CSV table of C-alpha atoms and ligand atoms in Angstrom, one decimal:
chain,number,residue,atom,x,y,z
A,1,MET,CA,0.0,0.0,0.0
A,2,ASP,CA,1.1,3.6,-0.6
A,3,PRO,CA,2.6,4.9,2.7
A,4,LEU,CA,0.4,8.0,2.7
A,5,GLN,CA,-2.7,5.9,2.0
A,6,GLU,CA,-1.7,3.6,4.9
A,7,LEU,CA,-1.4,6.5,7.3
A,8,ARG,CA,-4.8,7.8,6.2
A,9,SER,CA,-6.4,4.5,6.9
A,10,ARG,CA,-4.8,4.4,10.3
A,11,LEU,CA,-6.1,7.8,11.1
A,12,GLY,CA,-9.5,6.6,10.0
A,13,GLN,CA,-9.4,3.8,12.5
A,14,LEU,CA,-8.6,6.2,15.3
A,15,GLN,CA,-11.7,8.2,14.3
A,16,GLU,CA,-13.9,5.1,14.2
A,17,GLN,CA,-12.7,4.2,17.8
A,18,GLN,CA,-13.5,7.7,19.0
A,19,LEU,CA,-9.8,8.2,19.7
A,20,LEU,CA,-9.0,11.0,17.3
A,21,ARG,CA,-7.7,14.0,19.2
A,22,THR,CA,-8.0,17.6,18.2
A,23,ARG,CA,-6.4,20.8,19.4
A,24,ARG,CA,-8.3,23.9,20.3
A,25,ILE,CA,-6.9,27.3,19.7
A,26,VAL,CA,-6.8,29.5,22.8
A,27,GLU,CA,-6.6,33.3,22.4
A,28,GLY,CA,-5.1,35.3,25.3
A,29,PRO,CA,-3.4,34.2,28.5
A,30,CYS,CA,-4.0,31.0,30.4
A,31,ARG,CA,-6.9,31.9,32.8
A,32,PRO,CA,-10.1,30.1,33.9
A,33,GLN,CA,-12.1,32.5,31.7
A,34,THR,CA,-10.6,32.0,28.3
A,35,THR,CA,-11.4,32.5,24.6
A,36,VAL,CA,-11.4,29.6,22.3
A,37,LEU,CA,-11.3,30.1,18.5
A,38,GLY,CA,-13.5,27.9,16.3
A,39,GLY,CA,-15.6,27.5,13.2
A,40,GLU,CA,-18.2,30.0,14.5
A,41,GLY,CA,-15.7,32.5,15.7
A,42,PRO,CA,-14.2,33.3,19.2
A,43,ARG,CA,-16.1,31.8,22.0
A,44,PRO,CA,-15.8,32.5,25.8
A,45,MET,CA,-15.1,29.3,27.8
A,46,LEU,CA,-14.7,28.5,31.4
A,47,ALA,CA,-11.7,26.1,31.6
A,48,PHE,CA,-11.2,23.3,34.1
A,49,CYS,CA,-8.3,21.6,32.3
A,50,SER,CA,-5.1,23.6,32.8
A,51,ASN,CA,-2.3,22.5,35.3
A,52,ASP,CA,-2.0,26.2,36.3
A,53,TYR,CA,-3.0,25.2,39.9
A,54,LEU,CA,-2.1,28.5,41.5
A,55,GLY,CA,-2.9,30.9,38.7
A,56,LEU,CA,0.7,31.9,38.1
A,57,ALA,CA,0.8,31.5,34.3
A,58,ALA,CA,-0.5,35.0,33.8
A,59,HIS,CA,0.4,36.5,37.2
A,60,PRO,CA,1.7,40.1,36.8
A,61,ALA,CA,4.9,39.5,38.9
A,62,VAL,CA,5.8,36.4,36.9
A,63,VAL,CA,5.2,38.1,33.6
A,64,ALA,CA,7.3,41.1,34.8
A,65,GLY,CA,10.1,38.6,35.6
A,66,LEU,CA,10.0,37.3,32.1
A,67,GLU,CA,10.0,40.8,30.6
A,68,ARG,CA,12.9,41.9,32.9
A,69,GLY,CA,14.8,38.7,32.0
A,70,ALA,CA,14.3,39.2,28.3
A,71,ARG,CA,15.4,42.9,28.5
A,72,GLN,CA,18.5,42.1,30.4
A,73,LEU,CA,19.5,38.7,29.0
A,74,GLY,CA,18.0,38.6,25.5
A,75,ALA,CA,15.8,35.9,24.0
A,76,GLY,CA,17.9,32.8,23.7
A,77,SER,CA,20.7,31.1,25.6
A,78,GLY,CA,22.8,30.5,22.4
A,79,ALA,CA,24.1,27.0,23.2
A,80,SER,CA,23.8,23.9,25.4
A,81,HIS,CA,24.7,24.2,29.1
A,82,LEU,CA,28.1,22.5,28.5
A,83,ILE,CA,29.2,24.8,25.7
A,84,SER,CA,28.3,28.4,26.5
A,85,GLY,CA,24.5,28.4,27.3
A,86,HIS,CA,24.7,28.1,31.1
A,87,HIS,CA,23.9,31.6,32.3
A,88,LEU,CA,24.0,33.1,35.8
A,89,ALA,CA,20.2,33.2,35.8
A,90,HIS,CA,20.1,29.4,35.3
A,91,HIS,CA,22.7,28.9,38.0
A,92,ARG,CA,21.0,31.0,40.6
A,93,LEU,CA,17.7,29.2,39.9
A,94,GLU,CA,19.4,25.8,40.4
A,95,GLU,CA,20.9,26.9,43.7
A,96,ARG,CA,17.6,28.1,45.0
A,97,LEU,CA,15.8,24.9,43.9
A,98,ALA,CA,18.6,22.8,45.6
A,99,GLN,CA,18.2,24.7,48.8
A,100,LEU,CA,14.4,24.1,48.8
A,101,GLU,CA,14.9,20.3,48.5
A,102,SER,CA,18.0,20.1,50.7
A,103,PRO,CA,16.1,19.2,53.9
A,104,HIS,CA,15.1,16.0,52.1
A,105,ILE,CA,18.2,15.1,50.2
A,106,PRO,CA,21.6,15.3,51.9
A,107,GLY,CA,24.3,16.9,49.6
A,108,CYS,CA,21.5,18.2,47.4
A,109,ARG,CA,22.2,19.9,44.0
A,110,ALA,CA,19.7,20.8,41.3
A,111,LEU,CA,19.8,20.7,37.5
A,112,PHE,CA,17.5,22.7,35.4
A,113,PHE,CA,15.9,21.2,32.2
A,114,GLY,CA,13.8,22.6,29.4
A,115,THR,CA,10.8,20.3,30.2
A,116,GLY,CA,9.8,17.6,32.6
A,117,TYR,CA,9.7,15.1,29.7
A,118,LEU,CA,13.3,15.8,29.0
A,119,ALA,CA,14.3,15.6,32.7
A,120,ASN,CA,12.7,12.3,33.1
A,121,ILE,CA,14.2,10.6,30.1
A,122,ALA,CA,17.6,12.2,31.0
A,123,VAL,CA,17.6,10.7,34.6
A,124,LEU,CA,16.4,7.3,33.5
A,125,ALA,CA,18.6,6.9,30.5
A,126,SER,CA,21.7,7.9,32.4
A,127,LEU,CA,21.1,6.4,35.8
A,128,ALA,CA,19.9,3.0,34.5
A,129,ASP,CA,21.5,0.7,32.0
A,130,ARG,CA,21.4,-2.9,30.8
A,131,GLU,CA,22.5,-4.1,34.3
A,132,THR,CA,19.7,-2.2,36.0
A,133,GLU,CA,16.2,-3.4,36.9
A,134,ILE,CA,13.6,-0.7,37.0
A,135,PHE,CA,10.5,-1.2,39.1
A,136,SER,CA,7.9,1.1,37.5
A,137,GLU,CA,4.4,1.9,38.9
A,138,GLU,CA,1.6,0.9,36.6
A,139,LEU,CA,0.2,4.4,36.3
A,140,ASN,CA,3.5,6.2,35.6
A,141,HIS,CA,3.6,9.1,33.2
A,142,ALA,CA,4.5,8.5,29.5
A,143,SER,CA,7.8,10.3,29.9
A,144,LEU,CA,8.9,7.9,32.5
A,145,ILE,CA,7.9,4.9,30.3
A,146,ASP,CA,9.9,6.4,27.4
A,147,GLY,CA,12.9,7.1,29.7
A,148,ILE,CA,12.9,3.4,30.8
A,149,ARG,CA,12.8,2.3,27.1
A,150,MET,CA,15.8,4.6,26.4
A,151,SER,CA,17.8,3.2,29.3
A,152,ARG,CA,17.5,-0.4,28.0
A,153,ALA,CA,17.1,-1.5,31.5
A,154,ARG,CA,14.9,-4.5,32.5
A,155,ARG,CA,11.5,-3.2,33.4
A,156,GLN,CA,9.1,-4.6,36.0
A,157,VAL,CA,5.7,-2.9,36.0
A,158,TYR,CA,4.1,-3.3,39.5
A,159,PRO,CA,0.3,-2.8,40.0
A,160,HIS,CA,-0.9,0.6,41.2
A,161,ALA,CA,0.1,1.2,44.9
A,162,ASP,CA,0.7,-2.6,45.3
A,163,LEU,CA,3.6,-2.6,47.8
A,164,ALA,CA,3.5,-6.3,48.5
A,165,THR,CA,4.0,-7.2,44.8
A,166,LEU,CA,6.8,-4.6,44.5
A,167,ALA,CA,8.5,-6.0,47.6
A,168,ALA,CA,8.4,-9.6,46.3
A,169,ARG,CA,9.8,-8.5,43.0
A,170,LEU,CA,12.6,-6.5,44.6
A,171,ARG,CA,13.5,-9.6,46.8
A,172,ALA,CA,13.6,-11.8,43.7
A,173,SER,CA,15.7,-9.5,41.7
A,174,THR,CA,19.4,-10.3,41.1
A,175,ALA,CA,20.1,-7.1,39.1
A,176,ARG,CA,23.3,-5.3,40.0
A,177,ARG,CA,21.5,-1.9,40.1
A,178,LYS,CA,17.9,-1.3,41.1
A,179,LEU,CA,15.7,1.7,40.6
A,180,ILE,CA,12.1,2.3,41.7
A,181,VAL,CA,10.2,5.0,39.8
A,182,THR,CA,6.9,6.6,40.5
A,183,ASP,CA,4.7,9.6,40.0
A,184,ALA,CA,4.2,11.3,43.4
A,185,VAL,CA,0.7,12.5,42.4
A,186,PHE,CA,-0.8,10.4,39.6
A,187,SER,CA,-1.6,12.7,36.8
A,188,MET,CA,-4.8,11.0,35.6
A,189,ASP,CA,-6.2,9.8,39.0
A,190,GLY,CA,-5.0,12.6,41.3
A,191,ASP,CA,-4.0,10.2,44.2
A,192,LEU,CA,-0.7,10.2,46.0
A,193,ALA,CA,1.9,7.4,45.8
A,194,PRO,CA,2.9,5.8,49.1
A,195,LEU,CA,6.3,7.4,49.1
A,196,PRO,CA,7.4,6.7,52.7
A,197,GLN,CA,6.8,2.9,52.1
A,198,LEU,CA,8.5,3.1,48.7
A,199,LEU,CA,11.5,4.8,50.2
A,200,GLU,CA,11.7,2.1,52.9
A,201,LEU,CA,11.7,-0.6,50.3
A,202,ALA,CA,14.3,1.2,48.3
A,203,GLY,CA,16.5,1.4,51.4
A,204,GLN,CA,16.1,-2.4,52.1
A,205,HIS,CA,17.1,-3.3,48.6
A,206,GLY,CA,19.8,-0.8,47.8
A,207,ALA,CA,17.7,0.8,45.1
A,208,TRP,CA,17.2,4.4,44.0
A,209,LEU,CA,13.8,6.0,44.4
A,210,MET,CA,13.0,8.3,41.6
A,211,VAL,CA,10.0,10.6,42.2
A,212,ASP,CA,8.2,12.5,39.5
A,213,ASP,CA,6.5,15.4,41.3
A,214,ALA,CA,5.0,17.2,38.3
A,215,HIS,CA,1.7,17.8,40.1
A,216,GLY,CA,3.1,18.2,43.6
A,217,PHE,CA,5.9,20.8,43.4
A,218,GLY,CA,4.5,24.2,44.2
A,219,VAL,CA,1.2,22.8,45.7
A,220,LEU,CA,2.1,20.2,48.3
A,221,GLY,CA,4.3,20.4,51.4
A,222,GLU,CA,5.5,23.3,53.5
A,223,ARG,CA,6.1,26.4,51.3
A,224,GLY,CA,5.1,24.3,48.3
A,225,ARG,CA,8.3,22.4,48.3
A,226,GLY,CA,6.5,19.3,47.0
A,227,SER,CA,5.9,15.7,47.9
A,228,LEU,CA,9.2,15.0,49.7
A,229,ALA,CA,8.3,17.8,52.1
A,230,HIS,CA,4.6,16.6,52.3
A,231,HIS,CA,5.7,13.2,53.4
A,232,GLY,CA,8.7,14.4,55.5
A,233,LEU,CA,11.2,12.2,53.6
A,234,ARG,CA,15.0,12.3,53.7
A,235,SER,CA,17.5,10.1,51.9
A,236,GLU,CA,20.5,10.4,49.6
A,237,HIS,CA,19.0,7.7,47.4
A,238,LEU,CA,16.1,10.0,46.4
A,239,VAL,CA,16.1,11.4,42.8
A,240,TYR,CA,13.5,14.1,42.6
A,241,VAL,CA,12.0,15.6,39.5
A,242,GLY,CA,9.9,18.8,39.9
A,243,THR,CA,8.3,20.5,36.9
A,244,LEU,CA,8.0,24.2,36.5
A,245,GLY,CA,5.3,24.5,33.8
A,246,LYS,CA,2.4,23.5,36.0
A,247,ALA,CA,1.9,25.0,39.5
A,248,LEU,CA,4.9,27.3,38.9
A,249,GLY,CA,3.2,28.6,35.8
A,250,VAL,CA,6.2,29.0,33.4
A,251,ALA,CA,8.1,26.1,31.8
A,252,GLY,CA,10.9,23.7,32.5
A,253,ALA,CA,11.8,21.2,35.2
A,254,PHE,CA,14.6,20.3,37.6
A,255,VAL,CA,16.2,17.3,39.0
A,256,ALA,CA,17.2,17.5,42.7
A,257,ALA,CA,19.5,14.8,44.0
A,258,HIS,CA,22.8,14.2,45.8
A,259,GLU,CA,25.6,16.2,44.1
A,260,THR,CA,27.2,12.9,42.8
A,261,VAL,CA,24.0,12.1,40.9
A,262,ILE,CA,23.8,15.5,39.4
A,263,GLU,CA,27.5,15.4,38.4
A,264,TRP,CA,26.8,12.1,36.6
A,265,LEU,CA,23.8,13.6,34.8
A,266,VAL,CA,25.9,16.6,33.7
A,267,GLN,CA,28.5,14.2,32.3
A,268,ARG,CA,26.2,11.5,30.8
A,269,ALA,CA,22.6,12.6,30.3
A,270,ARG,CA,22.3,13.0,26.5
A,271,PRO,CA,19.1,15.0,26.6
A,272,TYR,CA,21.0,17.5,28.8
A,273,VAL,CA,24.3,17.5,26.9
A,274,PHE,CA,22.9,17.7,23.4
A,275,SER,CA,20.1,20.2,23.8
A,276,THR,CA,20.2,24.0,23.7
A,277,ALA,CA,19.7,25.6,27.2
A,278,SER,CA,16.3,27.2,27.6
A,279,PRO,CA,16.1,31.0,27.5
A,280,PRO,CA,17.7,32.5,30.7
A,281,ALA,CA,14.7,34.9,30.9
A,282,LEU,CA,12.6,31.8,31.8
A,283,ALA,CA,14.9,31.3,34.9
A,284,VAL,CA,14.2,34.9,35.9
A,285,ALA,CA,10.4,34.4,35.5
A,286,LEU,CA,10.8,31.2,37.6
A,287,GLU,CA,12.5,33.1,40.4
A,288,ALA,CA,9.6,35.4,40.5
A,289,ALA,CA,7.2,32.4,40.6
A,290,LEU,CA,9.3,30.8,43.4
A,291,ASP,CA,9.1,34.1,45.4
A,292,ILE,CA,5.3,33.6,45.3
A,293,THR,CA,5.1,29.9,45.9
A,294,THR,CA,7.6,29.9,48.8
A,295,GLY,CA,6.2,33.0,50.4
A,296,ALA,CA,3.1,34.1,52.2
A,297,GLN,CA,1.2,34.6,48.9
A,298,GLY,CA,1.8,30.9,48.2
A,299,GLU,CA,0.1,29.9,51.5
A,300,THR,CA,-3.0,32.0,50.5
A,301,LEU,CA,-3.1,30.5,47.0
A,302,ARG,CA,-2.8,26.9,48.3
A,303,ALA,CA,-5.5,27.6,50.8
A,304,ALA,CA,-7.8,28.9,48.0
A,305,LEU,CA,-7.0,25.8,45.9
A,306,ALA,CA,-7.9,23.5,48.9
A,307,GLU,CA,-11.2,25.4,49.3
A,308,ARG,CA,-12.0,25.0,45.6
A,309,ILE,CA,-11.3,21.2,45.8
A,310,ALA,CA,-13.5,20.8,48.9
A,311,ARG,CA,-16.3,22.8,47.3
A,312,LEU,CA,-16.3,20.7,44.2
A,313,ARG,CA,-16.2,17.4,46.1
A,314,ALA,CA,-19.0,18.5,48.5
A,315,GLY,CA,-21.2,19.6,45.6
A,316,LEU,CA,-20.8,16.7,43.1
A,317,ALA,CA,-23.4,13.9,42.9
A,318,VAL,CA,-22.6,12.1,39.7
A,319,ASP,CA,-23.8,8.6,40.1
A,320,PRO,CA,-23.7,6.4,37.9
A,321,TRP,CA,-20.4,8.0,37.1
A,322,ARG,CA,-17.7,7.7,39.7
A,323,LEU,CA,-15.7,10.6,41.3
A,324,LEU,CA,-12.3,9.2,42.3
A,325,PRO,CA,-11.2,9.7,45.9
A,326,SER,CA,-8.5,12.4,45.1
A,327,THR,CA,-7.5,15.1,47.5
A,328,THR,CA,-5.5,17.1,44.9
A,329,ALA,CA,-6.4,19.6,42.2
A,330,ILE,CA,-6.9,16.6,39.8
A,331,GLN,CA,-10.5,15.4,40.2
A,332,PRO,CA,-11.4,12.7,37.7
A,333,ILE,CA,-14.9,11.4,37.0
A,334,ILE,CA,-14.8,8.0,35.6
A,335,ILE,CA,-17.4,7.3,32.8
A,336,GLY,CA,-15.9,4.3,31.2
A,337,ASP,CA,-16.9,4.3,27.6
A,338,ASN,CA,-14.9,6.5,25.1
A,339,ALA,CA,-18.0,7.8,23.2
A,340,ALA,CA,-20.0,8.5,26.4
A,341,THR,CA,-17.0,10.4,27.8
A,342,MET,CA,-16.6,12.6,24.7
A,343,ALA,CA,-20.4,13.1,24.6
A,344,ALA,CA,-20.3,14.4,28.2
A,345,ALA,CA,-17.3,16.7,27.4
A,346,GLY,CA,-19.2,17.9,24.4
A,347,ALA,CA,-22.4,18.6,26.4
A,348,LEU,CA,-20.3,20.7,28.9
A,349,GLN,CA,-18.7,22.5,26.0
A,350,GLU,CA,-22.1,23.5,24.7
A,351,GLN,CA,-22.6,25.2,28.0
A,352,GLY,CA,-19.2,27.0,27.8
A,353,LEU,CA,-17.5,24.7,30.2
A,354,TRP,CA,-14.2,23.2,29.1
A,355,VAL,CA,-13.3,19.9,30.7
A,356,ALA,CA,-10.9,17.4,29.1
A,357,GLY,CA,-12.2,14.0,28.2
A,358,ILE,CA,-9.4,11.5,28.6
A,359,ARG,CA,-9.3,8.3,26.7
A,360,PRO,CA,-6.9,5.4,26.0
A,361,PRO,CA,-4.0,5.2,25.5
A,362,THR,CA,-3.6,7.9,28.2
A,363,VAL,CA,-5.7,5.9,30.6
A,364,PRO,CA,-6.5,2.1,30.7
A,365,GLN,CA,-9.2,0.7,28.3
A,366,GLY,CA,-12.7,1.1,29.9
A,367,SER,CA,-11.7,3.9,32.2
A,368,SER,CA,-12.3,6.9,30.0
A,369,ARG,CA,-13.0,9.9,32.2
A,370,LEU,CA,-13.7,13.6,32.6
A,371,ARG,CA,-10.5,15.0,34.1
A,372,VAL,CA,-11.4,18.2,36.1
A,373,THR,CA,-8.5,20.2,37.2
A,374,LEU,CA,-8.9,23.1,39.6
A,375,SER,CA,-7.0,26.3,40.2
A,376,ALA,CA,-6.7,28.9,43.0
A,377,ALA,CA,-7.7,31.2,40.1
A,378,HIS,CA,-11.2,29.7,39.9
A,379,ALA,CA,-13.9,31.8,41.7
A,380,PRO,CA,-16.1,29.8,44.0
A,381,ALA,CA,-19.1,30.7,41.8
A,382,GLN,CA,-17.3,29.1,38.8
A,383,ILE,CA,-16.9,25.9,40.7
A,384,ASP,CA,-20.6,26.0,41.5
A,385,GLN,CA,-21.4,26.4,37.8
A,386,LEU,CA,-19.4,23.3,36.9
A,387,VAL,CA,-21.0,21.3,39.8
A,388,ALA,CA,-24.5,22.2,38.6
A,389,ALA,CA,-23.7,21.2,35.0
A,390,LEU,CA,-22.1,17.9,35.9
A,391,ASN,CA,-24.9,17.0,38.4
A,392,ALA,CA,-27.5,17.7,35.7
A,393,LEU,CA,-25.7,15.6,33.1
A,394,ALA,CA,-25.4,12.7,35.5
A,395,ALA,CA,-29.1,13.0,36.4
A,396,GLN,CA,-30.0,12.7,32.7
A,397,GLN,CA,-27.8,9.5,32.6
A,398,ARG,CA,-29.7,8.0,35.5
A,399,ASP,CA,-33.1,8.8,33.9
A,400,ARG,CA,-32.2,6.9,30.8
B,501,PLP,C1,3.3,17.0,32.7
B,501,PLP,C2,4.1,15.8,33.3
B,501,PLP,C3,5.4,15.6,32.9
B,501,PLP,C4,6.1,16.3,31.8
B,501,PLP,O1,6.5,17.6,32.2
B,501,PLP,P1,6.6,18.8,31.1
B,501,PLP,O2,7.3,19.8,31.8
B,501,PLP,O3,5.2,19.1,30.8
B,501,PLP,O4,7.3,18.2,29.9
B,501,PLP,C5,6.1,14.6,33.5
B,501,PLP,N1,5.5,13.8,34.5
B,501,PLP,C6,4.2,14.0,34.8
B,501,PLP,C7,3.6,13.1,35.9
B,501,PLP,C8,3.4,15.0,34.2
B,501,PLP,O5,2.2,15.2,34.6
């Protein structure tokens, strides 16, 4: 078959299975009240799908940091970090991030990356090799799965939060090097990994514990320092990845680990070595975002977010659908069927409410869902509007 024809037919199959994805074009900054461009022209929408948990993506102080950074440092870094692209702004940001995680990781240093995806594949592909066995949680993010593939390590996927199975597999392993890897907050379910127990297992078996805290850094723990702080952990065998495009509202990620680990990454992590450093102005914007998340304003924003989460959960009555027992800003409602999920998302959209419908392969077959994400930037009345719309849709479902 002609290769173009073949691709067309594969796209056709995706469409038939209700798995075809489309992008919507947003006009203006990331805010709950947003404008979406479409066939019938610009349309106001109330969005419940960003990861901008504290409303920092369009915060004046963060935007001012980006402007100041660009004025003083220009637009681009010019090279990779190991050639000439490692600017003072990057360095200062790294020192500050290392200091934040240092109560949890002795000898802590931090390394700044352009994205969380890149940081995850960099850590896995350089810390693990053919002589490593990686114990990977079933619901881990795609970037972790891809990093494991790149590492060529042996992979053991353990069932979600199943510590007994993980322990048995660790005991049975004869690998020279071992690494346990997990999301700290599961991105599609919103629940927390049992990090204290995982760290204990890692200690018993001489393994690293790599923690992807994309949805925890900035929102969990004292001063928003993330999941290690939330659980009060401390070990030099922790490798922590925090991302900076979600609660921090900008872009990028960092690895925090013992200085020896960081030095190894600088030497050997190909995604670090062979990629242009991100604009130093981003580091200035991120310092402004950290001023907020680690300060008194951060406490206020986190309290507002917690109030929005409680308000949504108290109001929702969505039987026969199932609201997952999440305490975080990620509040999924399981519908199951792909078409029914997209129909529900479509019905909300008709009412100007934007909630992401999530289907396989992002989530397991039969667990398609509406993934509501909340932000401190949502007004209480906006939460109430979503609750009323969801409750009405679920009621229609019950009456069928
Ligand atoms: C978003 C996300 C990433 C990727 O981070 P980016 O900075 O967006 O590339 C990694 N892990 C998890 C769990 C995520 O949700």
